[in-house]
Structure formats: C-alpha cells, structure tokens
Coordinates of C-alpha atoms in Angstrom, one line a residue:
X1 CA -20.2 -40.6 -6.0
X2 CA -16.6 -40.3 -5.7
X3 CA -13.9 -43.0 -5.7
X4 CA -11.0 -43.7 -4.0
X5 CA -8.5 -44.7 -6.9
X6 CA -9.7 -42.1 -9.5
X7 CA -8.2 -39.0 -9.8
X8 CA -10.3 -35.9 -8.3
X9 CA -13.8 -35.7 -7.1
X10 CA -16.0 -37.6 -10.0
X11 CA -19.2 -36.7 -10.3
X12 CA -21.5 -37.8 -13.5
X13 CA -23.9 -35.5 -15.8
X14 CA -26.5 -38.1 -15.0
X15 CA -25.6 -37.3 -10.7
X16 CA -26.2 -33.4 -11.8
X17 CA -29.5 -33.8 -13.6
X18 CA -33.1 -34.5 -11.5
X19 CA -34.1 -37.6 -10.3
X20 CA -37.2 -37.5 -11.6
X21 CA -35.5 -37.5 -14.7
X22 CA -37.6 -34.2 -16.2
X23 CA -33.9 -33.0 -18.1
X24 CA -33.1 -29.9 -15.4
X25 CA -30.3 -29.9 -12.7
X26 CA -31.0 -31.4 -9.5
X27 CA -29.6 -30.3 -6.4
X28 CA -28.2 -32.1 -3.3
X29 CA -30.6 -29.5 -0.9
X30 CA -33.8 -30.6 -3.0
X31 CA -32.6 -34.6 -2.3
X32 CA -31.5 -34.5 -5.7
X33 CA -34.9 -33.2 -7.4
X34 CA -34.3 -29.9 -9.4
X35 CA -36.7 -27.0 -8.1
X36 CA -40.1 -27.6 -9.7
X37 CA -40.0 -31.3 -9.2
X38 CA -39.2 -30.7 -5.4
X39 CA -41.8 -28.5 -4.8
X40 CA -44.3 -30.7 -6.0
X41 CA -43.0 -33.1 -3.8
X42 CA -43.2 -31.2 -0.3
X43 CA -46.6 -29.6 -1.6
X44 CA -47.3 -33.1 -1.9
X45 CA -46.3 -34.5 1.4
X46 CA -47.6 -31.4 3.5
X47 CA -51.1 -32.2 1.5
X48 CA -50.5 -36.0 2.9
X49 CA -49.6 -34.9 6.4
X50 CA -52.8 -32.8 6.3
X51 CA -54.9 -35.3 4.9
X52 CA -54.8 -38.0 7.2
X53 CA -57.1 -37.5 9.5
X54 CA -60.4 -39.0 8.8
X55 CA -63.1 -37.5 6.6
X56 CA -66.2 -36.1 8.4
X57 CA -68.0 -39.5 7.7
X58 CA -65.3 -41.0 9.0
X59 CA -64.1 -42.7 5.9
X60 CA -60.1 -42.1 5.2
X61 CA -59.3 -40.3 1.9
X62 CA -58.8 -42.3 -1.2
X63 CA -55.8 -41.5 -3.2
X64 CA -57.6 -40.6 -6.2
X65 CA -59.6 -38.2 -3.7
X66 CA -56.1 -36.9 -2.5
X67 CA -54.8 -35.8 -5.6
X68 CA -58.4 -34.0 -6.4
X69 CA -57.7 -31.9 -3.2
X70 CA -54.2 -31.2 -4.1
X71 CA -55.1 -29.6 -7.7
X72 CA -57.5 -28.3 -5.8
X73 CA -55.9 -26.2 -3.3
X74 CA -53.1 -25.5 -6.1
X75 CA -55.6 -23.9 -7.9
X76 CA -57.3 -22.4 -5.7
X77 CA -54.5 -20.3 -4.3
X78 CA -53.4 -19.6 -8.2
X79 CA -56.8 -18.0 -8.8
X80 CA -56.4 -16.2 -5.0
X81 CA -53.1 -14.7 -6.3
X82 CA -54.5 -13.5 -10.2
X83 CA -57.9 -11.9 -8.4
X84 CA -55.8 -10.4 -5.3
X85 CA -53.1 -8.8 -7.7
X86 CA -54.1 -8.8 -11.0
X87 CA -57.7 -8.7 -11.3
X88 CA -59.3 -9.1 -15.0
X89 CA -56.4 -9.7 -17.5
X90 CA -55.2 -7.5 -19.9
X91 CA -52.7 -8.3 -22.3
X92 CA -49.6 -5.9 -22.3
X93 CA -47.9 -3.5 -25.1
X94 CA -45.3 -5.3 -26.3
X95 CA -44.0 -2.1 -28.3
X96 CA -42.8 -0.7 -24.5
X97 CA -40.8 -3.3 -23.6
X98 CA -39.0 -4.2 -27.1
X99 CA -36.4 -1.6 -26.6
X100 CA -35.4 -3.2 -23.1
X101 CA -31.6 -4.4 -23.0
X102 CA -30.9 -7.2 -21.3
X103 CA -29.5 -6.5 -17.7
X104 CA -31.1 -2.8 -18.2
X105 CA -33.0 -2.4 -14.5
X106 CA -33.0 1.5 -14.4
X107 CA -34.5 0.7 -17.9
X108 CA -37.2 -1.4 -17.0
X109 CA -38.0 0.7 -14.3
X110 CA -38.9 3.5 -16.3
X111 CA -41.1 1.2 -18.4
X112 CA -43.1 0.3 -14.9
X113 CA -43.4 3.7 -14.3
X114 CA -44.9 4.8 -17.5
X115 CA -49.0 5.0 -17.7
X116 CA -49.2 2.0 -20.1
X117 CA -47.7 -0.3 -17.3
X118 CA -48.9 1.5 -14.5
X119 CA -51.2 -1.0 -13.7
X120 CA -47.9 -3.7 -13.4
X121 CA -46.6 -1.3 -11.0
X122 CA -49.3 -1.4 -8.8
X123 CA -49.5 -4.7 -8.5
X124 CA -46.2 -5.6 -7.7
X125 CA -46.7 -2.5 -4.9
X126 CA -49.8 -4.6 -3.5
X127 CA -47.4 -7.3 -3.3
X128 CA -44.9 -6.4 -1.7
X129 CA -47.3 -4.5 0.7
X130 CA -48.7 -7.8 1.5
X131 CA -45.2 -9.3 2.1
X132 CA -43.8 -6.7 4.4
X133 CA -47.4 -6.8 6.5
X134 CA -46.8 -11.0 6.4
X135 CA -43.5 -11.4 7.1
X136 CA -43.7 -13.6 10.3
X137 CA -44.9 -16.4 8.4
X138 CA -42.9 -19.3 8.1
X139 CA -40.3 -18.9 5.3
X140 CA -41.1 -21.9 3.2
X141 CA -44.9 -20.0 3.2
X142 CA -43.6 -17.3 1.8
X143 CA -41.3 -19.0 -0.6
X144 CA -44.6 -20.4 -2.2
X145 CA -45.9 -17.2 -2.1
X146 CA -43.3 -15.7 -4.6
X147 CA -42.9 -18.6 -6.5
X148 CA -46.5 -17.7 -7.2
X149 CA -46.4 -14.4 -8.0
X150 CA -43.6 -15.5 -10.5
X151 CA -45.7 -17.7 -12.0
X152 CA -48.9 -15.1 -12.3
X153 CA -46.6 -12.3 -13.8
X154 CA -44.7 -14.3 -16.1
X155 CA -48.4 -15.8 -17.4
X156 CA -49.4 -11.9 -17.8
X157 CA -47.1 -11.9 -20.8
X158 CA -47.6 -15.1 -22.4
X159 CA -47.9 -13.5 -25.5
X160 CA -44.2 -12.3 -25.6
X161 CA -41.1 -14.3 -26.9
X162 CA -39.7 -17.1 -24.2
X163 CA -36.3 -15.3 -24.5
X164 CA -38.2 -11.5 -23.4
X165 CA -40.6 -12.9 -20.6
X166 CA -36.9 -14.3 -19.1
X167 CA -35.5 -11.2 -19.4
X168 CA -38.6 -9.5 -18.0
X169 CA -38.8 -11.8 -15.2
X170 CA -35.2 -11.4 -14.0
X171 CA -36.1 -7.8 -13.7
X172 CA -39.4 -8.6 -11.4
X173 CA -37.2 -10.8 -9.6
X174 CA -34.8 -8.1 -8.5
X175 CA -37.7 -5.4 -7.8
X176 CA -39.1 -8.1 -5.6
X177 CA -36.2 -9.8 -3.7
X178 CA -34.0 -6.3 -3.1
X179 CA -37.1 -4.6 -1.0
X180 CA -37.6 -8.3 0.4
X181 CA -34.0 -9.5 1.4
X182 CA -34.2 -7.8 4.8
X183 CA -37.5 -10.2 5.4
X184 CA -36.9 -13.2 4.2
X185 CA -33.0 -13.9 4.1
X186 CA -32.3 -15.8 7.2
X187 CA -35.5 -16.3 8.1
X188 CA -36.4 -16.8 12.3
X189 CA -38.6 -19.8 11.0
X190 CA -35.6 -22.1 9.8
X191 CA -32.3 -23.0 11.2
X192 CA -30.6 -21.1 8.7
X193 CA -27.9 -19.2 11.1
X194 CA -27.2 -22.4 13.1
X195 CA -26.3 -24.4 9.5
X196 CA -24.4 -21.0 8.7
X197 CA -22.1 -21.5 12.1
X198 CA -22.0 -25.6 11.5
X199 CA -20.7 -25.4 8.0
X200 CA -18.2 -22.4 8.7
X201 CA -16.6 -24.4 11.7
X202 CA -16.3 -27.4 9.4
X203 CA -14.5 -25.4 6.6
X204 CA -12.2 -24.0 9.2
X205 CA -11.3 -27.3 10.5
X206 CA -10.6 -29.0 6.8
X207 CA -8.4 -25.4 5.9
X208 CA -5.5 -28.3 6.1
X209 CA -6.3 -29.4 2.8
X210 CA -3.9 -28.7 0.3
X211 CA -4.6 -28.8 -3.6
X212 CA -2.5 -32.1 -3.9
X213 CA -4.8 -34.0 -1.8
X214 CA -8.0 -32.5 -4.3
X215 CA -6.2 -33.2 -7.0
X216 CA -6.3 -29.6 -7.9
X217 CA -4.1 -29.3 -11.3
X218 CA -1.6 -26.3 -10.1
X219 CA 0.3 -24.1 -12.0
X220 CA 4.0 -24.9 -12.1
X221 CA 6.2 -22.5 -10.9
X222 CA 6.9 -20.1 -13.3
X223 CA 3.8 -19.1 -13.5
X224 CA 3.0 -19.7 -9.6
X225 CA 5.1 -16.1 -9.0
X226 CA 1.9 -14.2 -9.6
X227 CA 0.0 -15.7 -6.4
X228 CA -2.5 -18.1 -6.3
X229 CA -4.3 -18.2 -9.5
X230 CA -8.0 -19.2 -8.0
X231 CA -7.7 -15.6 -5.5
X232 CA -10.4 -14.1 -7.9
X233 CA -12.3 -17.3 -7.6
X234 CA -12.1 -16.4 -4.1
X235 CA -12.9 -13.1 -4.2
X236 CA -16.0 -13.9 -6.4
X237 CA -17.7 -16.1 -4.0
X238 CA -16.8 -14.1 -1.0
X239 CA -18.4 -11.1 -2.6
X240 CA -22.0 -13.1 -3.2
X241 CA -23.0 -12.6 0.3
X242 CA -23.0 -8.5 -0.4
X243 CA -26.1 -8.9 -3.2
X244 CA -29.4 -9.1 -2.3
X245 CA -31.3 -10.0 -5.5
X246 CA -30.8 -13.9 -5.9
X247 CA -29.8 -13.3 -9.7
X248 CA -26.9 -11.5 -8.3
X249 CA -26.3 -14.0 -5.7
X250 CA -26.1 -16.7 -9.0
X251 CA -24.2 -14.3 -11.1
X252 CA -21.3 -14.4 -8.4
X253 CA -21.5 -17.8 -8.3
X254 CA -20.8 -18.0 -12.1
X255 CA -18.3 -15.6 -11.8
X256 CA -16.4 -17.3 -9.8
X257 CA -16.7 -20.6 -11.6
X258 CA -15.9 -19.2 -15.0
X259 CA -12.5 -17.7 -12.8
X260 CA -11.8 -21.2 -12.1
X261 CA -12.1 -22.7 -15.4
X262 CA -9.4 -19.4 -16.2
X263 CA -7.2 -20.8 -13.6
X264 CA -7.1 -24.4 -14.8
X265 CA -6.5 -23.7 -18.4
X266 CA -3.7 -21.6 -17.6
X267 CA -2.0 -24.3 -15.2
X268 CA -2.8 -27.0 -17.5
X269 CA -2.2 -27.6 -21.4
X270 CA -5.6 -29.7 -21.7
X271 CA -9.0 -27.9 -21.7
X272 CA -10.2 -28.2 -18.1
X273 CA -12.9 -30.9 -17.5
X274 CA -15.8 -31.0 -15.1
X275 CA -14.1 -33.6 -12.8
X276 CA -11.1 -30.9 -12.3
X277 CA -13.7 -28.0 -12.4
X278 CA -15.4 -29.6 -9.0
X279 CA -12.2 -30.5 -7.2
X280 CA -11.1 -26.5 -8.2
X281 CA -14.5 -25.4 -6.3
X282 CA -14.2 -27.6 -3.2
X283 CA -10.9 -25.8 -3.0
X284 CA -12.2 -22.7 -3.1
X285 CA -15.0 -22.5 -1.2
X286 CA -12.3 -24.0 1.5
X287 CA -10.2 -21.0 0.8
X288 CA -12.8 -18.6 1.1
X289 CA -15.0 -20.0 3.5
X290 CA -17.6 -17.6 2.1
X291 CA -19.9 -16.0 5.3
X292 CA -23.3 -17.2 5.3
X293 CA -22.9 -19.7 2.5
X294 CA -26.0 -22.1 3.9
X295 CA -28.1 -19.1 4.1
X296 CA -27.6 -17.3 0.5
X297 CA -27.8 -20.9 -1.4
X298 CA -31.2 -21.7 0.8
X299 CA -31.9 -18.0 -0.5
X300 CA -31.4 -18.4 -4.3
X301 CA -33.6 -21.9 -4.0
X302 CA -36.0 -20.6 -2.2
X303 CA -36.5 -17.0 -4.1
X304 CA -34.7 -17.1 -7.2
X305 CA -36.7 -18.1 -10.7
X306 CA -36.7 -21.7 -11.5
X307 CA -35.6 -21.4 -14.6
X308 CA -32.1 -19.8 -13.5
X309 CA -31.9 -22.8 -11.2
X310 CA -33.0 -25.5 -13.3
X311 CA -30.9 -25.1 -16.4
X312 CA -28.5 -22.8 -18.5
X313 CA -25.1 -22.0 -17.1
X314 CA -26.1 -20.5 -14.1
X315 CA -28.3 -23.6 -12.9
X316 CA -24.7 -26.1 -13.9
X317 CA -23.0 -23.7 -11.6
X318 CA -25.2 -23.4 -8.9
X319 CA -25.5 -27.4 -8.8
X320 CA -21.9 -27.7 -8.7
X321 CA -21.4 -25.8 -6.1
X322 CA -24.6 -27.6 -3.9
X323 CA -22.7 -30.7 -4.6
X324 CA -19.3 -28.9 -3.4
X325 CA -20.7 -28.2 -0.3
X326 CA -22.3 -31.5 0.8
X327 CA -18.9 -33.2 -0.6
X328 CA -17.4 -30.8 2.3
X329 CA -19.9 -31.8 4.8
X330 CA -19.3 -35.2 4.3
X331 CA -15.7 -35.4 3.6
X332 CA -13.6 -38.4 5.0
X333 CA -10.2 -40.1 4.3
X334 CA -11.2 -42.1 1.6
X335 CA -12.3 -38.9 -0.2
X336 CA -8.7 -37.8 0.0
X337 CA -7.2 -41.2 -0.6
X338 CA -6.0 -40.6 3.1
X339 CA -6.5 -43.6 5.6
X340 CA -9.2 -43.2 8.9
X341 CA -6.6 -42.9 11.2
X342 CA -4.6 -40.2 8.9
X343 CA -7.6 -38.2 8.5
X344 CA -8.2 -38.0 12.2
X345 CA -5.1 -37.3 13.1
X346 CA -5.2 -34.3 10.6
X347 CA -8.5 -33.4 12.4
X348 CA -7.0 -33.4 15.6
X349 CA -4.1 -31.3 14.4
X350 CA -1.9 -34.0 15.2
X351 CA -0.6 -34.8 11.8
X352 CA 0.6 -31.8 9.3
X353 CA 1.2 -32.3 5.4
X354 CA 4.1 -34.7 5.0
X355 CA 7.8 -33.9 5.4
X356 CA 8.0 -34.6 1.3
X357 CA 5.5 -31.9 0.8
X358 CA 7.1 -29.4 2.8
X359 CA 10.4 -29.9 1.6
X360 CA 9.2 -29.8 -2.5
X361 CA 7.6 -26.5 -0.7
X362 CA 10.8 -25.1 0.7
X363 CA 12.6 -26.6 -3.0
X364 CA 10.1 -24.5 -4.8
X365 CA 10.3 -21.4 -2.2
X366 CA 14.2 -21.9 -2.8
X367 CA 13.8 -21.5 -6.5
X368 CA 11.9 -18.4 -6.4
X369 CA 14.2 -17.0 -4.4
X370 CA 17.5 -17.8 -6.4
X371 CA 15.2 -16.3 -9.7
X372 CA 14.1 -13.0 -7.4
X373 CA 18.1 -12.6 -6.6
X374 CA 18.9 -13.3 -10.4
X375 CA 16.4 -10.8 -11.5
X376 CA 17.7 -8.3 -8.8
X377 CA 20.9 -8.3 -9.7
X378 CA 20.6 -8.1 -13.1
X379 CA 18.5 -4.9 -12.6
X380 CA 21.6 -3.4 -10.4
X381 CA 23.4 -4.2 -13.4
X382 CA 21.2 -2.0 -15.4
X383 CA 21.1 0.2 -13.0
X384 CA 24.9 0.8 -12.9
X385 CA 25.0 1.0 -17.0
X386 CA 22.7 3.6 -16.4
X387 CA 24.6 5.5 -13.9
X388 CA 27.5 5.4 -16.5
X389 CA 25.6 6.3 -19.5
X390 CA 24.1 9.5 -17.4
X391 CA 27.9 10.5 -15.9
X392 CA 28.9 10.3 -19.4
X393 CA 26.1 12.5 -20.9
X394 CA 26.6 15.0 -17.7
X395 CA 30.5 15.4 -19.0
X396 CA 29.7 15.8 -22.9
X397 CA 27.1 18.5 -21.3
X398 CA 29.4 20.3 -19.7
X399 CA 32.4 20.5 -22.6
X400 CA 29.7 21.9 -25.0
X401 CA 28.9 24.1 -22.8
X402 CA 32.2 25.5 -22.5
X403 CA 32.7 25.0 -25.9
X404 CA 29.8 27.7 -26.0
X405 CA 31.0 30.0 -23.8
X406 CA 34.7 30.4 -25.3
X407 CA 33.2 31.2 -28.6
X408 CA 30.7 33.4 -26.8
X409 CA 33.5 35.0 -25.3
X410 CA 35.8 34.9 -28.8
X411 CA 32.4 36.3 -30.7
X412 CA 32.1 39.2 -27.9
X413 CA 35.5 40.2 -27.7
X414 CA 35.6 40.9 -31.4
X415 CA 31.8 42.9 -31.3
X416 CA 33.9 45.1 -28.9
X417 CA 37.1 45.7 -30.8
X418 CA 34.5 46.8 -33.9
X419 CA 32.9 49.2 -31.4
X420 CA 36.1 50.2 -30.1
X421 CA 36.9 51.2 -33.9
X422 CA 34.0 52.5 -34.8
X423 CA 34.1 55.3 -32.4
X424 CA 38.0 56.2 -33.2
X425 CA 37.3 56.8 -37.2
X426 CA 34.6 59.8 -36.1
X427 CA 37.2 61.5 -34.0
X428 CA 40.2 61.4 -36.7
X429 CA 37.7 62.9 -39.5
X430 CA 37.0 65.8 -37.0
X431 CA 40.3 66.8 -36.7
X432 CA 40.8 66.7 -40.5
X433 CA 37.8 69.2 -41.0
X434 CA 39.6 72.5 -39.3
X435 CA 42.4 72.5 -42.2
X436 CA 40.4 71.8 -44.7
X437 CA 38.6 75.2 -43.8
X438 CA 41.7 77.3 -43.6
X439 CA 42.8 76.2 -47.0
X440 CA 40.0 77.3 -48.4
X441 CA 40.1 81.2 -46.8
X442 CA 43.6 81.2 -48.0
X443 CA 42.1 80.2 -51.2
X444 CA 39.7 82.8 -51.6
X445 CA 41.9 85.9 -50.0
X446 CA 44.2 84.7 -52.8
X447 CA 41.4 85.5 -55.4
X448 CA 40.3 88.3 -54.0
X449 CA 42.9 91.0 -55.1
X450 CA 42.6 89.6 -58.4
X451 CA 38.6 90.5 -58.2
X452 CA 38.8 94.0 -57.6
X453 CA 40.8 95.4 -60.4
X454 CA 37.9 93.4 -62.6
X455 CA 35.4 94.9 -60.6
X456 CA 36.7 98.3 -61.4
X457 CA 37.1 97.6 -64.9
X458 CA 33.4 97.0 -65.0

C-alpha cells in the first residue's frame, strides 16, 4: 500500500472501496469489506461454525442446505423483530414529517410525541426496554440487534423519499444510541479497553515523528506565526470521544478532516490531494492521540447506520481514518523512508531528528524572532510619535485655555466698569433734582404779587 520512493502515504480509490467490489467504502476493521458485505460474512461463518456438527441422521449439511438455513434464520429473526415491535403494518403520514429540517432532533421529537406517531414512540420504548433488560449479551449480539431494528424502521417508511427515510433514520439512530451509549460503548464482551491502552502506548511512542518524515506539506513561515495550522484538526478529533450518538462521533470525524483539507490549502498553492489528505491525518491523530480511539471507531461500525459508513463524505472520512490507524499500527522505517536500524534507534530514544533539522528549526526560530523584534520596535516607534502628538495637543490645550481666561477676564472687567457707571449717573441726577425745585418756588413767589392786584380787580 505504500511505497518507499513516493512521496507521502499512497493509498488508491480502488484500496478504499469494498472487496467484494459492491461500489461502497471498505474498511481495514471489516478486512477490507464495507459494513453490509462484512456482516454477511461473519453471519456467514458463525452459521458454518454452527453447522458442522452432523445432522440428526447423521449425514453432514450440504451447502445448498446451508445457505437454506442461513436465509432461514435471517428471516426468521427479521419477522421476530417486525411482530415483537411493530406488529401489523401501517403505513405513516407523511404530511407530519414533511416539515422536518434536516439535523432538527428537538423537532422530530415532537413529531414522535404527537398521537399520529405515537405508535413509533412506543416501539422504539419497547426497544430500548428490551436493550437495557439484555445488556449482558455479547456486543456483536446486540450490534445485530440494532442493525435490525434499523432495518425494520427504515422499511416502516418505504413509502417516503430515499433522501427523508435518511434523514429520519439519523434521527432514530440518535434516540437509540444516546439512551444506549452507557451499555454498549466498551462493551465487557470485547477487548475493546485493552486495544484502547495498545494503540495509545503506540501513538505515544511514534510522537517523534515530525511532518517532514510524513511528508506533511507545511506552511512556510510567514504564515507558520499563527501556530500549528492542523490544532483544530486536533481539537476536532479529540472532541469525538465526548458524543454519544455515532452520527456525532462521524460528524467529528468529518470535521476534523475538512479542518485538514483547510490547512493544506493554505500551506500549499495546489488544491490538496488525497495522498497529502492521509499523510495530514496520520499526523494528526499522532498529535492528538485522541482517548479511546479503538473503542468509538468499533462504536460507529458496530451502531452507526450503514449507509453513513458505506458511502457519502462521511463514509470517505471514516475510511481514511481506519486506514490511518492501521498505517500507525503497522508503521516501520521503510514507511518513513528511514532505514531498520534508524527506526529502532528512534524507538529506543536513542536517535533524535537530525542535527540539519534542528538547526533549519533554530534558523526558522531565529527568524521569527528578528521579525517579533522588528515589529516591536516599530510599535515603540509609534508609540513615541504618539507620546509627542498627545504632549503637543496637552500644550495647544492649555494656551487656549488661557487664551479663554484672559478674555474672560478682559470681558468681566469691562461688565464691571458698566456697573460701576451705571450706578454713579443715578446719584448725579438726584442731586440735580433739589435746585430744580427751588427755582421753581422762586418762580412762583415772583408771580404771586402780580396775582393779587388781578384778583382784586376781579
């Protein structure tokens, strides 16, 4: 799968897709199968494991007689599942659930509460029920178990469009699996938590690795001053463990990826291709080491819908990052185009990136540096323009405020001088009144000898 000369971790569309070639996405934990082909083929082997012992008569089953029994059995459980939970069909109102938005689950669960699909509600009550009071059956039991549920409800609304029975069925899938999680996830029937341990000791022991030897296209470093551009990629992946609905799980996973493809646009002028898109993940998961990683992927194959696994984006993600883990678990020298004895000396600690590598690290550490103290300085310049600028503006403050107060001063000295005046005109024109008076008696005694000789006349 992957070369020694060629640059990256190659891996072709025809390595991602099933072996049976049915068109999905195989997967390195179904031995490259994709989800429906795989279970066929463990229902098939358990069938053959069960079936060898001899017939009553003592005759060995014929294989024509084998695959009877299996279609048998299939269908028998089938019809156990429709009578158990569903009883005599009905077909739906589609009316109800034509106003659901995708990714609308407080939606939907108002629809399953309503009386029209109060009968749905009940059912997937009874199932549950029956999961909870089961749950110390063996995990790949109750896988099957789900799986067929899955398929019973999603038959229940054959008559709806492909594109609404998907969307419908992501929202059983989430009423199911978030009351479920704390049953099934990490089952005591599988080895789950021992894989978990195995595979997070081997990341920590390959967290030497550096991007170079992945062939991980990095940004250059004017760009690399914002940190590493694959931390949300990080952050994504590390954050899948937190969901409980496998959807959820898968939409981390494709958040993360589509963070990646961000990353290596940014740090390259070419579009990114798949070859750099799988190098980017190995990277990543190395970085993040992501708790439980063997028990959420066993999770979303075991109880997630097979459609979401099988194809679409989600289903190209999810494969990518199966085939990013067992490139991890089987990682070697040649992988790396490092020799045998390099690689175990890196193992071993014994070895540490090259002396070249460090010291284009210190170069570029260096440069960053010398642009940090370019920028600082020329923000102290600034900084000191400023200074000037505001001890400038301070002064011119200051002189128009003076300005104002002399002509404040100038504008109330002469308000006073007019008062001052004001009040000494009154006091002349009193003075002048007593005079005035007197002339006017002498004025009148004057006339009055001349009125009385008149006044006798008459």
């Amino acid at each position: 799968m992957w070369t020694e000369k060629q640059r990256g971790i190659r891996v072709t569309q025809e390595e991602l897709l099933c072996k049976n070639a049915c068109g999905y996405y195989g997967n390195p934990a179904w031995q490259g199968f994709c989800s429906k082909c795989w279970r066929e083929k463990a229902r098939t082997a358990g069938a053959s494991r069960q079936d060898t012992r001899p017939s009553n008569d003592g005759t060995p089953l014929t294989f024509s007689k084998f695959e009877e029994k299996k279609s048998t059995e299939k269908g028998r459980r089938i019809n156990t599942m429709r009578r158990l939970f569903w009883g005599s069909p009905s077909p739906p109102k589609r009316q109800a659930y034509q106003s659901l938005e995708p990714g609308d689950f407080t939606g939907f669960l108002k629809i399953l509460r309503s009386p029209s699909s109060q009968r749905l509600q009940s059912r997937c009550t009874a199932f549950l029920n029956t999961m909870e009071a089961y749950h110390d059956l063996p995990v790949q039991k109750q896988s099957d178990l789900v799986q067929d549920f899955y398929q019973t409800f999603a038959e229940y609304f054959r008559s709806f469009p492909e594109a609404q029975v998907t969307q419908i069925m992501e929202h059983v899938e989430k009423l199911l699996m978030t009351r479920l999680h704390k049953w099934v996830f990490c089952h005591d029937s599988c080895d789950d938590e021992q894989k978990d341990l195995a595979l997070q000791r081997r990341i920590r022991s390959l967290n030497w690795i550096t991007p170079q030897m992945l062939s991980v296209p990095f940004p250059d470093k004017k760009t690399a001053v914002t940190g590493d551009p694959f931390l949300s990629a990080i952050t994504a992946i590390i954050e899948m463990d937190a969901k409980r609905a496998p959807q959820d799980k898968l939409a981390c996973v494709s958040k993360c990826s589509q963070h990646i493809f961000e990353a290596l646009s940014s740090s390259n002028s070419e579009p990114a291709n798949a070859d750099d898109f799988l190098s980017a993940l190995v990277y990543v998961v190395l970085k993040a080491n992501p708790p439980r990683l063997h028990s959420n992927m066993q999770y979303v194959i075991r109880f997630g819908l097979p459609h979401s696994l099988m194809a679409g984006e989600s289903g190209y993600y999810f494969t990518n990052l199966s085939c990013a883990v067992a490139f991890i678990e089987k990682l070697d020298g040649p992988a790396l185009n490092l020799s045998p004895e390099e690689f175990e000396g890196y193992m071993l600690r014994q070895r540490a990136p090259s002396k070249g590598k460090r010291q284009q690290v210190v170069s570029d550490t260096q440069n960053l540096l010398e642009e940090l103290k370019g920028r600082q300085e020329k923000l102290d310049e600034g900084m000191d323009a400023l200074n000037v600028q505001l001890q400038k503006w301070v002064e011119a403050v200051h002189s128009q405020l003076d300005e104002a107060k002399a002509q404040f001063d100038l504008v109330q000295k002469e308000i006073t001088t007019q008062a001052e005046l004001s009040q000494a005109l009154p006091s002349s024109s009193l003075d002048a009144s007593p005079q005035e008076d007197d002339k006017d008696k002498s004025v009148l005694v004057l006339k009055d000898p001349r009125a009385g000789p008149r006044d006798t006349d008459c």
